[in-house]
CSV table of C-alpha atoms in Angstrom, one decimal:
chain,number,residue,atom,x,y,z
D,282,GLN,CA,106.1,229.4,-73.9
D,283,VAL,CA,110.1,229.6,-74.4
D,284,GLN,CA,111.9,228.8,-77.4
D,285,LEU,CA,115.5,228.0,-77.5
D,286,VAL,CA,117.7,227.8,-80.7
D,287,GLU,CA,120.9,226.7,-80.5
D,288,SER,CA,124.1,227.4,-82.6
D,289,GLY,CA,128.0,227.1,-82.3
D,290,GLY,CA,128.5,223.6,-82.7
D,291,GLY,CA,131.0,221.9,-85.4
D,292,LEU,CA,134.4,219.8,-85.9
D,293,VAL,CA,137.4,220.7,-83.5
D,294,GLN,CA,140.4,218.9,-82.8
D,295,ALA,CA,140.7,217.8,-79.1
D,296,GLY,CA,142.5,220.8,-77.5
D,297,GLY,CA,140.4,223.0,-78.9
D,298,SER,CA,137.7,225.5,-78.2
D,299,LEU,CA,133.9,226.0,-79.1
D,300,ARG,CA,131.6,228.1,-77.8
D,301,LEU,CA,127.5,227.7,-78.2
D,302,SER,CA,124.9,230.0,-77.9
D,303,CYS,CA,121.8,229.5,-77.4
D,304,ALA,CA,119.0,232.4,-78.0
D,305,ALA,CA,116.0,232.0,-76.1
D,306,SER,CA,112.4,234.0,-76.9
D,307,GLY,CA,109.1,234.0,-76.7
D,308,ARG,CA,107.8,234.1,-72.8
D,309,THR,CA,111.8,235.4,-71.6
D,310,PHE,CA,110.5,237.5,-68.1
D,311,SER,CA,109.1,233.8,-67.0
D,312,ILE,CA,112.9,231.9,-67.4
D,313,TYR,CA,114.4,230.9,-64.1
D,314,ALA,CA,117.7,229.0,-64.6
D,315,MET,CA,118.7,227.7,-68.6
D,316,GLY,CA,121.1,225.0,-68.7
D,317,TRP,CA,122.9,222.7,-71.1
D,318,PHE,CA,122.9,218.9,-71.8
D,319,ARG,CA,124.4,216.3,-74.0
D,320,GLN,CA,123.9,212.9,-75.3
D,321,ALA,CA,126.6,210.9,-77.1
D,322,PRO,CA,125.3,208.4,-79.2
D,323,GLY,CA,123.8,205.4,-77.9
D,324,LYS,CA,124.0,206.9,-74.5
D,325,GLU,CA,121.6,209.0,-71.9
D,326,ARG,CA,121.5,212.8,-71.9
D,327,LYS,CA,124.0,214.4,-69.4
D,328,PHE,CA,123.4,217.5,-67.2
D,329,VAL,CA,126.4,220.0,-68.4
D,330,ALA,CA,125.8,223.1,-66.8
D,331,ALA,CA,123.1,225.8,-66.0
D,332,VAL,CA,123.2,229.5,-64.9
D,333,ASN,CA,120.9,231.1,-62.8
D,334,TRP,CA,119.0,233.9,-64.6
D,335,SER,CA,118.4,236.5,-62.0
D,336,GLY,CA,121.4,235.5,-59.1
D,337,GLY,CA,123.9,234.2,-61.8
D,338,SER,CA,124.4,231.2,-60.0
D,339,THR,CA,126.2,228.8,-62.1
D,340,TYR,CA,126.4,224.8,-61.8
D,341,TYR,CA,128.8,221.9,-63.4
D,342,ALA,CA,129.0,218.3,-64.1
D,343,ASP,CA,132.5,216.8,-62.8
D,344,SER,CA,134.1,216.5,-66.0
D,345,VAL,CA,134.0,219.6,-67.3
D,346,LYS,CA,134.7,221.6,-64.2
D,347,GLY,CA,137.7,223.9,-65.2
D,348,ARG,CA,137.3,223.4,-68.8
D,349,PHE,CA,133.5,224.7,-69.7
D,350,ALA,CA,132.2,228.0,-68.7
D,351,ILE,CA,128.3,229.2,-69.0
D,352,SER,CA,127.4,232.5,-69.1
D,353,ARG,CA,124.6,234.7,-69.8
D,354,ASP,CA,123.1,238.0,-71.5
D,355,ASN,CA,119.7,238.7,-70.0
D,356,ALA,CA,119.2,242.1,-72.7
D,357,LYS,CA,119.8,239.3,-75.3
D,358,ASN,CA,118.1,236.4,-73.8
D,359,THR,CA,120.6,234.2,-74.3
D,360,VAL,CA,123.0,232.1,-72.4
D,361,TYR,CA,126.4,230.6,-73.8
D,362,LEU,CA,128.8,228.0,-73.3
D,363,GLN,CA,132.6,228.3,-73.4
D,364,MET,CA,133.9,224.8,-74.1
D,365,ASN,CA,137.8,224.9,-74.1
D,366,GLY,CA,140.4,221.9,-73.8
D,367,LEU,CA,137.9,220.0,-75.8
D,368,LYS,CA,138.4,215.8,-75.2
D,369,PRO,CA,136.8,213.4,-78.1
D,370,GLU,CA,134.7,212.4,-74.7
D,371,ASP,CA,133.3,215.1,-75.2
D,372,THR,CA,131.7,214.4,-78.4
D,373,ALA,CA,127.5,215.0,-78.8
D,374,VAL,CA,124.6,216.8,-79.3
D,375,TYR,CA,124.3,219.5,-77.3
D,376,ALA,CA,120.7,221.1,-76.0
D,377,CYS,CA,120.0,223.9,-74.0
D,378,ALA,CA,117.2,223.7,-71.5
D,379,ALA,CA,115.1,226.4,-69.7
D,380,ARG,CA,113.4,226.3,-66.4
D,381,ALA,CA,110.7,228.9,-66.9
D,382,GLU,CA,107.1,229.0,-65.2
D,383,PRO,CA,104.7,228.2,-64.2
D,384,ASN,CA,106.9,224.9,-64.2
D,385,PRO,CA,110.3,226.3,-62.9
D,386,SER,CA,111.5,223.3,-61.0
D,387,GLU,CA,111.8,221.4,-64.4
D,388,TYR,CA,113.6,222.1,-67.8
D,389,ASP,CA,110.2,221.9,-70.2
D,390,TYR,CA,111.8,223.6,-72.7
D,391,TRP,CA,114.3,222.9,-74.9
D,392,GLY,CA,116.2,223.2,-78.3
D,393,HIS,CA,116.9,221.2,-80.8
D,394,GLY,CA,120.4,220.3,-80.1
D,395,THR,CA,123.9,221.0,-81.7
D,396,GLN,CA,126.2,219.0,-82.4
D,397,VAL,CA,129.9,218.8,-81.3
D,398,THR,CA,132.4,216.5,-82.6
D,399,VAL,CA,136.1,216.9,-81.1
D,400,SER,CA,138.3,214.5,-82.9
D,401,SER,CA,141.5,213.1,-81.4
C-alpha cells in the first residue's frame, strides 16, 4: 500500500503562484509514477501532470503547459506541483495519485486532495 498526503492549496489571485506537495509513505519503493489531477465543481476529474519516478520524465495537460511544473524528490518521497500564472479556471480540488506495483499501469493510490481557489 502507498499512502499520499497533499498540502499547499489555498486562495490566490489570478496571476499568482502556488506550490502543492504530495508526500508518499508506505511501499514507496513500488512507485512507478506520480501524477496530479484536478476536479472542479460539477465537472469530471482531469489529468494535470505526471512524473516518472525513476527517469523523471514529465507529462502535462495542454491547459497547464508552460505554467505548471511537476517535480519529484525521491529521497523525500515527495512530488511537487509548481503552479504559476494561475487563472480562475484552475480553481479545483487537486489530488495526487500514484501508479505502483502490483498494478503499475493504473493510478490506484490517491490522496484526499487540496483545494485551490483562484480569484479574478
